[in-house]
Amino acid sequence: MDTIMLCSGYLPSTTFIHNIFIENYMLSANGSYVKVYIYLAKCIQAGEKNLSVSSLADKMDNTEKDILRALNYWEKNNLINLLKNGPGNEITGIEMLNPDSPSPAKAVKHPVKSAKNEELAALKADTTSAKEKTSAGSGSTAKNIVQKPDIPLSTPEIQNPPVEDLDTKTASLLSTANKKQVEINITPDQTRRLSDDEEFVWTCRVIESYINKPLNPKEVQLISYLYDNLGFSPDLLLYLYEYCISLGKTNVNYIQAVAFSWDEQDIKNPEDAKNASSNYNSTHTAISKALALGRPLAMVEKQYISRWMDEWHMDLSVVLDACSRTMLKLQKADFKYTDGILDNWHKKNIHTLQDVGKEDEIYAQKNAGIQNKKTAVTTPVSQQDKNQFNKFQQRGTSQAEVDELEKKLLAH
């Protein structure tokens, strides 16, 4: 391959990025996180002021939670230091750290700040007393203690949550998980190993801050299962809780259902989860437009869509085609009528537009055959049959008789 020559015809204002960051951190990081880091480096090196989380979110067309997640990620990797203050623990300052200072291998393997490590060491020594203070309900004292998640050595299996407590999409995907008999069972060895996993413990602590309470054994077991058995990354776990909390759902059953649905869809990172959520919302919007509703869908309507898309695995184009047929037939939206069309197609194993086209051809051929039969049955009778005397027996006359009659007439 030819060598590529790099050159520049101008001297730009520059932002310095350490090569160690590029080699040891950038390549494995989420692209949106890298954008935040580089932009922060530019702002700090340029001496910009009045920087805020909201301004960063506006610049990058992200949410403030996306920016906070990126900042927490780089702090976890010892590349920045977040200064926090106030009752809301708000960020008041950001200090860029030298990537060359910590050992890159150590930073990648144990991406928890040294201060956090000291906290965790003290945490291990004080776990028992912290539990006692929490169970005694010691108010402010308990709130000031950063607790290590209570990971019991022996925990009962988590029962699958009732489907009726969930939204339509997660309920449907959870039903699929139930059929596969997904079991959540954390062994004592896993529990001990995860108790010493600093990244896991750090993730649990952040989740505790999200839900504003210590994790109970059932919640810890679920997080352990997602982290160790399903391979959910810390970023995905944090986004899972952020997503559920944004919907007003903190129940462990609901969170479990969403997590299982993401696993069914092979979602591995927050970006995949965002795309899945966006696609789901765009599906609702497309169907609503096809039926000329001009409003958000009701829950019962979403249940229909969930059955079409998740249980029957219909292509969106097929669903939209059924909606169009409904509108042409009834001149109004009717989910029951659309459901009838799709149910008929589903029973015939029709799930794509190509299948629909073939079925239309078969129907047209059958309909043409029926019309031909009807035409044959209803063919008009001959003029002779229409004679009002056709029911009387006609007298036959031979040729000899006709000749005889002619002779008589000529004789006269």
CSV table of C-alpha atoms in Angstrom, one decimal:
chain,number,residue,atom,x,y,z
A,1,MET,CA,0.0,0.0,0.0
A,2,ASP,CA,1.3,3.5,-0.9
A,3,THR,CA,2.4,5.7,2.0
A,4,ILE,CA,0.0,8.6,2.7
A,5,MET,CA,1.7,12.0,3.1
A,6,LEU,CA,0.2,14.4,5.6
A,7,CYS,CA,0.6,18.1,5.2
A,8,SER,CA,-1.0,21.4,6.1
A,9,GLY,CA,-1.2,24.7,4.5
A,10,TYR,CA,-2.0,26.7,7.6
A,11,LEU,CA,-1.1,26.9,11.3
A,12,PRO,CA,-4.3,26.3,13.3
A,13,SER,CA,-5.1,27.1,16.9
A,14,THR,CA,-4.2,23.8,18.5
A,15,THR,CA,-5.5,21.6,21.3
A,16,PHE,CA,-2.9,19.1,22.7
A,17,ILE,CA,-4.1,15.6,23.3
A,18,HIS,CA,-1.7,13.2,24.9
A,19,ASN,CA,-0.7,10.2,22.8
A,20,ILE,CA,-1.2,7.9,25.8
A,21,PHE,CA,-4.9,9.0,25.8
A,22,ILE,CA,-5.2,8.1,22.1
A,23,GLU,CA,-3.4,4.7,22.5
A,24,ASN,CA,-4.7,3.5,25.8
A,25,TYR,CA,-8.1,5.1,26.3
A,26,MET,CA,-9.7,6.6,23.1
A,27,LEU,CA,-9.8,3.4,21.1
A,28,SER,CA,-11.8,1.5,23.6
A,29,ALA,CA,-14.1,4.3,24.7
A,30,ASN,CA,-17.5,5.2,23.5
A,31,GLY,CA,-17.4,7.8,20.7
A,32,SER,CA,-19.6,10.3,22.5
A,33,TYR,CA,-17.3,10.1,25.6
A,34,VAL,CA,-14.3,10.9,23.4
A,35,LYS,CA,-16.1,13.9,22.0
A,36,VAL,CA,-16.7,15.2,25.5
A,37,TYR,CA,-13.1,14.7,26.6
A,38,ILE,CA,-11.6,16.4,23.5
A,39,TYR,CA,-14.0,19.4,23.8
A,40,LEU,CA,-13.2,19.7,27.5
A,41,ALA,CA,-9.5,19.7,26.6
A,42,LYS,CA,-10.0,22.4,24.1
A,43,CYS,CA,-12.1,24.6,26.5
A,44,ILE,CA,-9.5,24.2,29.3
A,45,GLN,CA,-6.5,24.9,27.1
A,46,ALA,CA,-8.2,27.9,25.5
A,47,GLY,CA,-9.1,29.3,28.9
A,48,GLU,CA,-12.8,29.4,28.3
A,49,LYS,CA,-15.1,30.3,31.2
A,50,ASN,CA,-18.8,29.8,32.0
A,51,LEU,CA,-18.7,26.2,31.0
A,52,SER,CA,-21.6,24.1,32.3
A,53,VAL,CA,-23.1,20.6,31.9
A,54,SER,CA,-26.1,22.2,30.1
A,55,SER,CA,-23.8,24.1,27.7
A,56,LEU,CA,-21.9,21.0,26.9
A,57,ALA,CA,-25.2,19.1,26.2
A,58,ASP,CA,-26.3,21.9,23.9
A,59,LYS,CA,-23.0,21.9,22.0
A,60,MET,CA,-23.1,18.2,21.4
A,61,ASP,CA,-26.8,17.8,20.9
A,62,ASN,CA,-26.9,15.4,23.9
A,63,THR,CA,-28.8,15.3,27.2
A,64,GLU,CA,-27.3,16.4,30.4
A,65,LYS,CA,-27.3,12.8,31.6
A,66,ASP,CA,-25.2,11.8,28.6
A,67,ILE,CA,-22.6,14.5,29.5
A,68,LEU,CA,-22.6,13.4,33.2
A,69,ARG,CA,-22.1,9.8,32.2
A,70,ALA,CA,-19.2,10.8,30.0
A,71,LEU,CA,-17.6,12.9,32.8
A,72,ASN,CA,-18.1,10.0,35.3
A,73,TYR,CA,-16.5,7.6,32.8
A,74,TRP,CA,-13.3,9.8,32.4
A,75,GLU,CA,-13.2,10.3,36.2
A,76,LYS,CA,-13.4,6.6,36.7
A,77,ASN,CA,-10.4,6.2,34.3
A,78,ASN,CA,-8.3,8.8,36.2
A,79,LEU,CA,-8.3,11.3,33.4
A,80,ILE,CA,-10.3,14.1,35.0
A,81,ASN,CA,-11.2,15.1,38.6
A,82,LEU,CA,-14.7,16.3,39.3
A,83,LEU,CA,-15.0,18.9,42.0
A,84,LYS,CA,-18.5,18.7,43.6
A,85,ASN,CA,-20.2,20.8,46.2
A,86,GLY,CA,-23.7,21.6,47.6
A,87,PRO,CA,-26.5,19.4,48.8
A,88,GLY,CA,-27.2,18.2,45.2
A,89,ASN,CA,-23.5,17.2,44.8
A,90,GLU,CA,-23.4,19.4,41.7
A,91,ILE,CA,-20.2,19.7,39.7
A,92,THR,CA,-18.4,22.9,40.4
A,93,GLY,CA,-15.1,22.3,38.7
A,94,ILE,CA,-13.3,19.9,36.3
A,95,GLU,CA,-9.6,19.2,36.6
A,96,MET,CA,-7.8,17.5,33.6
A,97,LEU,CA,-5.3,15.0,34.8
A,98,ASN,CA,-2.1,13.8,33.1
A,99,PRO,CA,-2.7,10.5,31.4
A,100,ASP,CA,0.9,9.7,31.8
A,101,SER,CA,0.8,9.8,35.6
A,102,PRO,CA,-1.1,6.6,36.4
A,103,SER,CA,-0.1,3.3,34.9
A,104,PRO,CA,-2.4,2.9,31.8
A,105,ALA,CA,-2.7,-0.9,32.4
A,106,LYS,CA,-3.7,-0.3,36.0
A,107,ALA,CA,-6.1,2.5,35.0
A,108,VAL,CA,-7.9,0.3,32.5
A,109,LYS,CA,-8.0,-2.8,34.7
A,110,HIS,CA,-9.2,-0.9,37.8
A,111,PRO,CA,-10.8,2.3,36.6
A,112,VAL,CA,-11.6,3.6,40.0
A,113,LYS,CA,-9.9,6.6,41.5
A,114,SER,CA,-7.4,6.1,44.2
A,115,ALA,CA,-9.6,8.1,46.6
A,116,LYS,CA,-12.4,5.6,45.7
A,117,ASN,CA,-10.0,2.7,46.5
A,118,GLU,CA,-9.3,4.1,49.9
A,119,GLU,CA,-13.1,4.5,50.4
A,120,LEU,CA,-13.6,0.8,49.4
A,121,ALA,CA,-10.9,-0.4,51.7
A,122,ALA,CA,-12.5,1.5,54.6
A,123,LEU,CA,-15.9,0.2,53.4
A,124,LYS,CA,-14.8,-3.4,53.7
A,125,ALA,CA,-13.8,-2.9,57.3
A,126,ASP,CA,-17.0,-1.0,58.2
A,127,THR,CA,-19.6,-3.1,56.2
A,128,THR,CA,-21.0,-4.8,59.3
A,129,SER,CA,-21.4,-1.6,61.3
A,130,ALA,CA,-22.9,0.2,58.3
A,131,LYS,CA,-25.5,-2.5,57.9
A,132,GLU,CA,-26.4,-2.2,61.6
A,133,LYS,CA,-26.7,1.6,61.3
A,134,THR,CA,-28.9,1.3,58.2
A,135,SER,CA,-31.2,-1.3,59.7
A,136,ALA,CA,-31.5,0.8,62.9
A,137,GLY,CA,-32.7,3.7,60.7
A,138,SER,CA,-30.0,6.1,61.9
A,139,GLY,CA,-31.1,8.9,59.5
A,140,SER,CA,-28.4,11.3,58.6
A,141,THR,CA,-25.6,9.1,59.9
A,142,ALA,CA,-26.6,6.3,57.5
A,143,LYS,CA,-26.8,8.8,54.6
A,144,ASN,CA,-23.3,9.9,55.1
A,145,ILE,CA,-21.8,6.4,55.0
A,146,VAL,CA,-20.9,5.2,51.6
A,147,GLN,CA,-22.0,1.6,51.9
A,148,LYS,CA,-20.6,-1.4,50.0
A,149,PRO,CA,-23.5,-3.1,48.4
A,150,ASP,CA,-24.8,-5.9,50.6
A,151,ILE,CA,-24.1,-9.0,48.5
A,152,PRO,CA,-25.4,-12.0,50.5
A,153,LEU,CA,-23.6,-15.3,50.1
A,154,SER,CA,-26.8,-17.2,49.6
A,155,THR,CA,-29.7,-15.5,47.9
A,156,PRO,CA,-33.1,-16.9,46.7
A,157,GLU,CA,-33.8,-16.9,43.0
A,158,ILE,CA,-35.5,-13.8,41.6
A,159,GLN,CA,-39.0,-14.7,40.4
A,160,ASN,CA,-40.0,-13.4,37.0
A,161,PRO,CA,-42.1,-10.2,37.4
A,162,PRO,CA,-45.8,-10.2,36.6
A,163,VAL,CA,-46.3,-9.1,33.0
A,164,GLU,CA,-49.2,-6.8,33.8
A,165,ASP,CA,-46.9,-4.5,35.7
A,166,LEU,CA,-44.8,-3.7,32.6
A,167,ASP,CA,-45.2,-1.7,29.4
A,168,THR,CA,-46.2,-3.6,26.3
A,169,LYS,CA,-42.8,-4.0,24.7
A,170,THR,CA,-40.9,-5.1,27.7
A,171,ALA,CA,-43.8,-7.3,28.8
A,172,SER,CA,-43.8,-9.1,25.4
A,173,LEU,CA,-40.0,-9.6,25.5
A,174,LEU,CA,-40.2,-10.8,29.1
A,175,SER,CA,-42.8,-13.4,28.1
A,176,THR,CA,-40.2,-14.7,25.6
A,177,ALA,CA,-37.7,-14.8,28.3
A,178,ASN,CA,-40.1,-16.7,30.5
A,179,LYS,CA,-40.6,-19.3,27.8
A,180,LYS,CA,-36.8,-19.8,27.7
A,181,GLN,CA,-36.9,-20.3,31.5
A,182,VAL,CA,-34.3,-17.7,32.3
A,183,GLU,CA,-33.0,-18.3,35.8
A,184,ILE,CA,-31.2,-15.8,37.9
A,185,ASN,CA,-28.9,-17.7,40.3
A,186,ILE,CA,-25.8,-16.1,41.7
A,187,THR,CA,-23.4,-18.6,43.3
A,188,PRO,CA,-21.4,-17.9,46.5
A,189,ASP,CA,-18.2,-17.9,44.5
A,190,GLN,CA,-19.6,-15.2,42.2
A,191,THR,CA,-20.7,-13.2,45.2
A,192,ARG,CA,-17.3,-13.2,46.8
A,193,ARG,CA,-15.5,-12.5,43.5
A,194,LEU,CA,-17.8,-9.5,42.7
A,195,SER,CA,-17.4,-8.2,46.2
A,196,ASP,CA,-13.7,-7.7,45.3
A,197,ASP,CA,-14.4,-6.3,41.9
A,198,GLU,CA,-13.9,-2.6,42.3
A,199,GLU,CA,-15.6,-1.7,39.1
A,200,PHE,CA,-18.7,-3.6,40.0
A,201,VAL,CA,-18.8,-2.1,43.5
A,202,TRP,CA,-18.3,1.4,42.1
A,203,THR,CA,-21.2,0.7,39.6
A,204,CYS,CA,-23.5,-0.4,42.5
A,205,ARG,CA,-22.6,2.7,44.4
A,206,VAL,CA,-23.5,5.0,41.5
A,207,ILE,CA,-26.8,3.1,41.1
A,208,GLU,CA,-27.5,3.6,44.8
A,209,SER,CA,-27.1,7.4,44.2
A,210,TYR,CA,-29.5,7.2,41.3
A,211,ILE,CA,-32.3,5.5,43.3
A,212,ASN,CA,-31.5,7.4,46.6
A,213,LYS,CA,-31.4,4.3,48.8
A,214,PRO,CA,-29.1,1.3,49.5
A,215,LEU,CA,-29.5,-1.7,47.2
A,216,ASN,CA,-31.4,-4.6,48.7
A,217,PRO,CA,-30.3,-8.2,48.2
A,218,LYS,CA,-32.7,-8.7,45.3
A,219,GLU,CA,-31.4,-5.7,43.4
A,220,VAL,CA,-27.8,-6.6,44.0
A,221,GLN,CA,-28.5,-10.1,42.7
A,222,LEU,CA,-30.1,-8.7,39.5
A,223,ILE,CA,-27.2,-6.3,38.9
A,224,SER,CA,-24.7,-9.2,39.6
A,225,TYR,CA,-26.5,-11.4,37.1
A,226,LEU,CA,-26.6,-8.7,34.4
A,227,TYR,CA,-22.9,-7.8,35.0
A,228,ASP,CA,-21.4,-11.2,35.3
A,229,ASN,CA,-23.7,-13.5,33.4
A,230,LEU,CA,-25.2,-11.4,30.6
A,231,GLY,CA,-22.1,-9.2,30.2
A,232,PHE,CA,-23.7,-5.8,30.8
A,233,SER,CA,-21.0,-3.2,31.0
A,234,PRO,CA,-21.0,-0.6,33.8
A,235,ASP,CA,-22.0,2.0,31.3
A,236,LEU,CA,-25.0,0.0,30.1
A,237,LEU,CA,-26.0,-0.8,33.7
A,238,LEU,CA,-26.0,2.9,34.6
A,239,TYR,CA,-27.9,3.8,31.5
A,240,LEU,CA,-30.4,1.0,32.2
A,241,TYR,CA,-31.2,2.6,35.6
A,242,GLU,CA,-31.2,6.1,34.1
A,243,TYR,CA,-33.7,5.0,31.5
A,244,CYS,CA,-36.0,3.3,33.9
A,245,ILE,CA,-35.9,6.2,36.4
A,246,SER,CA,-36.7,8.6,33.5
A,247,LEU,CA,-39.9,6.6,33.0
A,248,GLY,CA,-40.7,6.8,36.7
A,249,LYS,CA,-39.9,3.1,37.2
A,250,THR,CA,-37.5,2.0,40.0
A,251,ASN,CA,-39.2,-1.4,40.7
A,252,VAL,CA,-36.7,-4.2,40.4
A,253,ASN,CA,-39.2,-6.2,38.4
A,254,TYR,CA,-39.6,-3.5,35.8
A,255,ILE,CA,-35.8,-3.0,35.5
A,256,GLN,CA,-35.3,-6.7,35.1
A,257,ALA,CA,-37.8,-6.8,32.3
A,258,VAL,CA,-36.2,-4.0,30.5
A,259,ALA,CA,-32.7,-5.6,30.9
A,260,PHE,CA,-34.0,-8.9,29.6
A,261,SER,CA,-35.6,-7.2,26.6
A,262,TRP,CA,-32.3,-5.5,25.8
A,263,ASP,CA,-30.5,-8.8,26.1
A,264,GLU,CA,-33.0,-10.3,23.6
A,265,GLN,CA,-32.2,-7.5,21.2
A,266,ASP,CA,-28.4,-8.0,21.7
A,267,ILE,CA,-27.9,-4.5,23.1
A,268,LYS,CA,-24.4,-4.1,24.4
A,269,ASN,CA,-23.9,-0.4,25.1
A,270,PRO,CA,-25.9,2.8,25.8
A,271,GLU,CA,-25.8,3.8,22.1
A,272,ASP,CA,-27.6,0.6,21.1
A,273,ALA,CA,-30.2,1.1,23.8
A,274,LYS,CA,-30.8,4.6,22.6
A,275,ASN,CA,-31.2,3.5,19.0
A,276,ALA,CA,-33.6,0.7,20.1
A,277,SER,CA,-35.7,3.1,22.0
A,278,SER,CA,-35.7,5.6,19.1
A,279,ASN,CA,-36.8,2.9,16.6
A,280,TYR,CA,-39.6,1.8,19.0
A,281,ASN,CA,-40.9,5.3,19.2
A,282,SER,CA,-40.6,5.8,15.4
A,283,THR,CA,-42.7,2.7,14.9
A,284,HIS,CA,-45.5,4.2,17.0
A,285,THR,CA,-45.2,7.4,15.1
A,286,ALA,CA,-45.3,5.7,11.7
A,287,ILE,CA,-48.4,3.7,12.6
A,288,SER,CA,-50.2,6.7,14.1
A,289,LYS,CA,-49.6,8.6,10.8
A,290,ALA,CA,-50.7,5.7,8.7
A,291,LEU,CA,-54.0,5.7,10.6
A,292,ALA,CA,-54.3,9.5,10.5
A,293,LEU,CA,-54.6,9.6,14.3
A,294,GLY,CA,-52.6,12.8,14.9
A,295,ARG,CA,-52.1,12.0,18.5
A,296,PRO,CA,-50.0,9.7,20.8
A,297,LEU,CA,-51.1,6.1,20.9
A,298,ALA,CA,-53.2,4.8,23.9
A,299,MET,CA,-51.9,1.9,25.9
A,300,VAL,CA,-54.4,-0.5,24.4
A,301,GLU,CA,-53.3,0.5,20.9
A,302,LYS,CA,-49.6,0.0,21.9
A,303,GLN,CA,-50.6,-3.5,23.0
A,304,TYR,CA,-51.9,-4.3,19.5
A,305,ILE,CA,-48.6,-3.0,18.0
A,306,SER,CA,-46.6,-5.0,20.5
A,307,ARG,CA,-48.4,-8.2,19.4
A,308,TRP,CA,-47.9,-7.4,15.7
A,309,MET,CA,-44.2,-6.5,16.0
A,310,ASP,CA,-42.9,-8.6,18.9
A,311,GLU,CA,-45.1,-11.7,19.0
A,312,TRP,CA,-46.0,-12.1,15.3
A,313,HIS,CA,-42.7,-10.6,14.0
A,314,MET,CA,-44.4,-8.6,11.3
A,315,ASP,CA,-42.3,-6.2,9.2
A,316,LEU,CA,-43.2,-2.6,9.8
A,317,SER,CA,-44.0,-2.2,6.1
A,318,VAL,CA,-46.6,-5.0,6.4
A,319,VAL,CA,-48.2,-3.4,9.4
A,320,LEU,CA,-48.4,-0.1,7.5
A,321,ASP,CA,-49.9,-1.8,4.5
A,322,ALA,CA,-52.6,-3.3,6.8
A,323,CYS,CA,-53.3,0.2,8.2
A,324,SER,CA,-53.7,1.5,4.7
A,325,ARG,CA,-56.2,-1.2,3.8
A,326,THR,CA,-58.1,-0.4,7.0
A,327,MET,CA,-58.3,3.3,6.0
A,328,LEU,CA,-59.4,2.5,2.4
A,329,LYS,CA,-62.1,0.1,3.6
A,330,LEU,CA,-63.5,1.9,6.6
A,331,GLN,CA,-62.3,5.5,6.0
A,332,LYS,CA,-61.3,5.6,9.7
A,333,ALA,CA,-58.8,4.1,12.1
A,334,ASP,CA,-59.8,0.7,13.6
A,335,PHE,CA,-57.2,-1.3,15.4
A,336,LYS,CA,-59.5,-4.3,15.6
A,337,TYR,CA,-60.0,-4.4,11.8
A,338,THR,CA,-56.2,-4.0,11.3
A,339,ASP,CA,-55.6,-6.7,13.8
A,340,GLY,CA,-57.9,-9.0,11.9
A,341,ILE,CA,-56.0,-8.4,8.7
A,342,LEU,CA,-52.6,-9.1,10.3
A,343,ASP,CA,-54.0,-12.1,12.3
A,344,ASN,CA,-55.1,-13.7,9.0
A,345,TRP,CA,-51.7,-13.0,7.4
A,346,HIS,CA,-49.9,-14.4,10.5
A,347,LYS,CA,-51.9,-17.6,10.3
A,348,LYS,CA,-50.8,-17.9,6.7
A,349,ASN,CA,-47.2,-17.2,7.7
A,350,ILE,CA,-47.2,-13.9,5.8
A,351,HIS,CA,-44.7,-11.5,7.4
A,352,THR,CA,-43.2,-9.4,4.5
A,353,LEU,CA,-44.5,-7.2,1.7
A,354,GLN,CA,-43.4,-9.9,-0.8
A,355,ASP,CA,-45.5,-12.4,1.0
A,356,VAL,CA,-48.5,-10.0,0.9
A,357,GLY,CA,-48.0,-9.5,-2.8
A,358,LYS,CA,-48.1,-13.3,-3.4
A,359,GLU,CA,-51.2,-13.6,-1.3
A,360,ASP,CA,-52.9,-10.8,-3.2
A,361,GLU,CA,-52.2,-12.6,-6.5
A,362,ILE,CA,-53.7,-15.9,-5.2
A,363,TYR,CA,-56.7,-14.0,-4.0
A,364,ALA,CA,-57.1,-12.3,-7.3
A,365,GLN,CA,-56.9,-15.6,-9.2
A,366,LYS,CA,-59.5,-17.2,-6.9
A,367,ASN,CA,-61.8,-14.2,-7.2
A,368,ALA,CA,-61.5,-14.3,-11.0
A,369,GLY,CA,-62.4,-18.0,-11.0
A,370,ILE,CA,-65.5,-17.4,-8.9
A,371,GLN,CA,-66.6,-14.6,-11.2
A,372,ASN,CA,-66.3,-16.8,-14.2
A,373,LYS,CA,-68.5,-19.5,-12.5
A,374,LYS,CA,-71.1,-16.8,-11.7
A,375,THR,CA,-71.1,-15.6,-15.3
A,376,ALA,CA,-71.7,-19.1,-16.6
A,377,VAL,CA,-74.6,-19.7,-14.2
A,378,THR,CA,-76.3,-16.4,-15.0
A,379,THR,CA,-75.9,-16.5,-18.9
A,380,PRO,CA,-79.2,-15.3,-20.5
A,381,VAL,CA,-81.4,-18.0,-22.1
A,382,SER,CA,-81.9,-18.1,-25.9
A,383,GLN,CA,-84.7,-16.3,-27.6
A,384,GLN,CA,-86.5,-19.6,-28.1
A,385,ASP,CA,-86.4,-20.2,-24.4
A,386,LYS,CA,-87.9,-16.8,-23.8
A,387,ASN,CA,-91.0,-17.7,-26.1
A,388,GLN,CA,-94.1,-17.7,-23.9
A,389,PHE,CA,-95.1,-21.0,-25.5
A,390,ASN,CA,-91.9,-22.8,-24.8
A,391,LYS,CA,-93.6,-24.9,-22.0
A,392,PHE,CA,-96.1,-26.4,-24.5
A,393,GLN,CA,-95.1,-29.5,-26.5
A,394,GLN,CA,-94.5,-28.5,-30.1
A,395,ARG,CA,-96.0,-30.5,-33.0
A,396,GLY,CA,-93.4,-32.0,-35.3
A,397,THR,CA,-94.0,-31.7,-39.2
A,398,SER,CA,-92.3,-34.0,-41.7
A,399,GLN,CA,-91.0,-32.8,-45.1
A,400,ALA,CA,-93.6,-35.1,-46.9
A,401,GLU,CA,-96.4,-33.4,-45.1
A,402,VAL,CA,-95.0,-30.0,-46.1
A,403,ASP,CA,-94.9,-31.1,-49.8
A,404,GLU,CA,-98.5,-32.3,-49.6
A,405,LEU,CA,-99.7,-29.0,-48.2
A,406,GLU,CA,-97.9,-27.1,-51.1
A,407,LYS,CA,-99.7,-29.3,-53.7
A,408,LYS,CA,-103.1,-28.6,-52.2
A,409,LEU,CA,-102.4,-24.9,-52.2
A,410,LEU,CA,-101.3,-24.9,-55.9
A,411,ALA,CA,-104.4,-26.9,-56.9
A,412,HIS,CA,-106.6,-24.1,-55.7
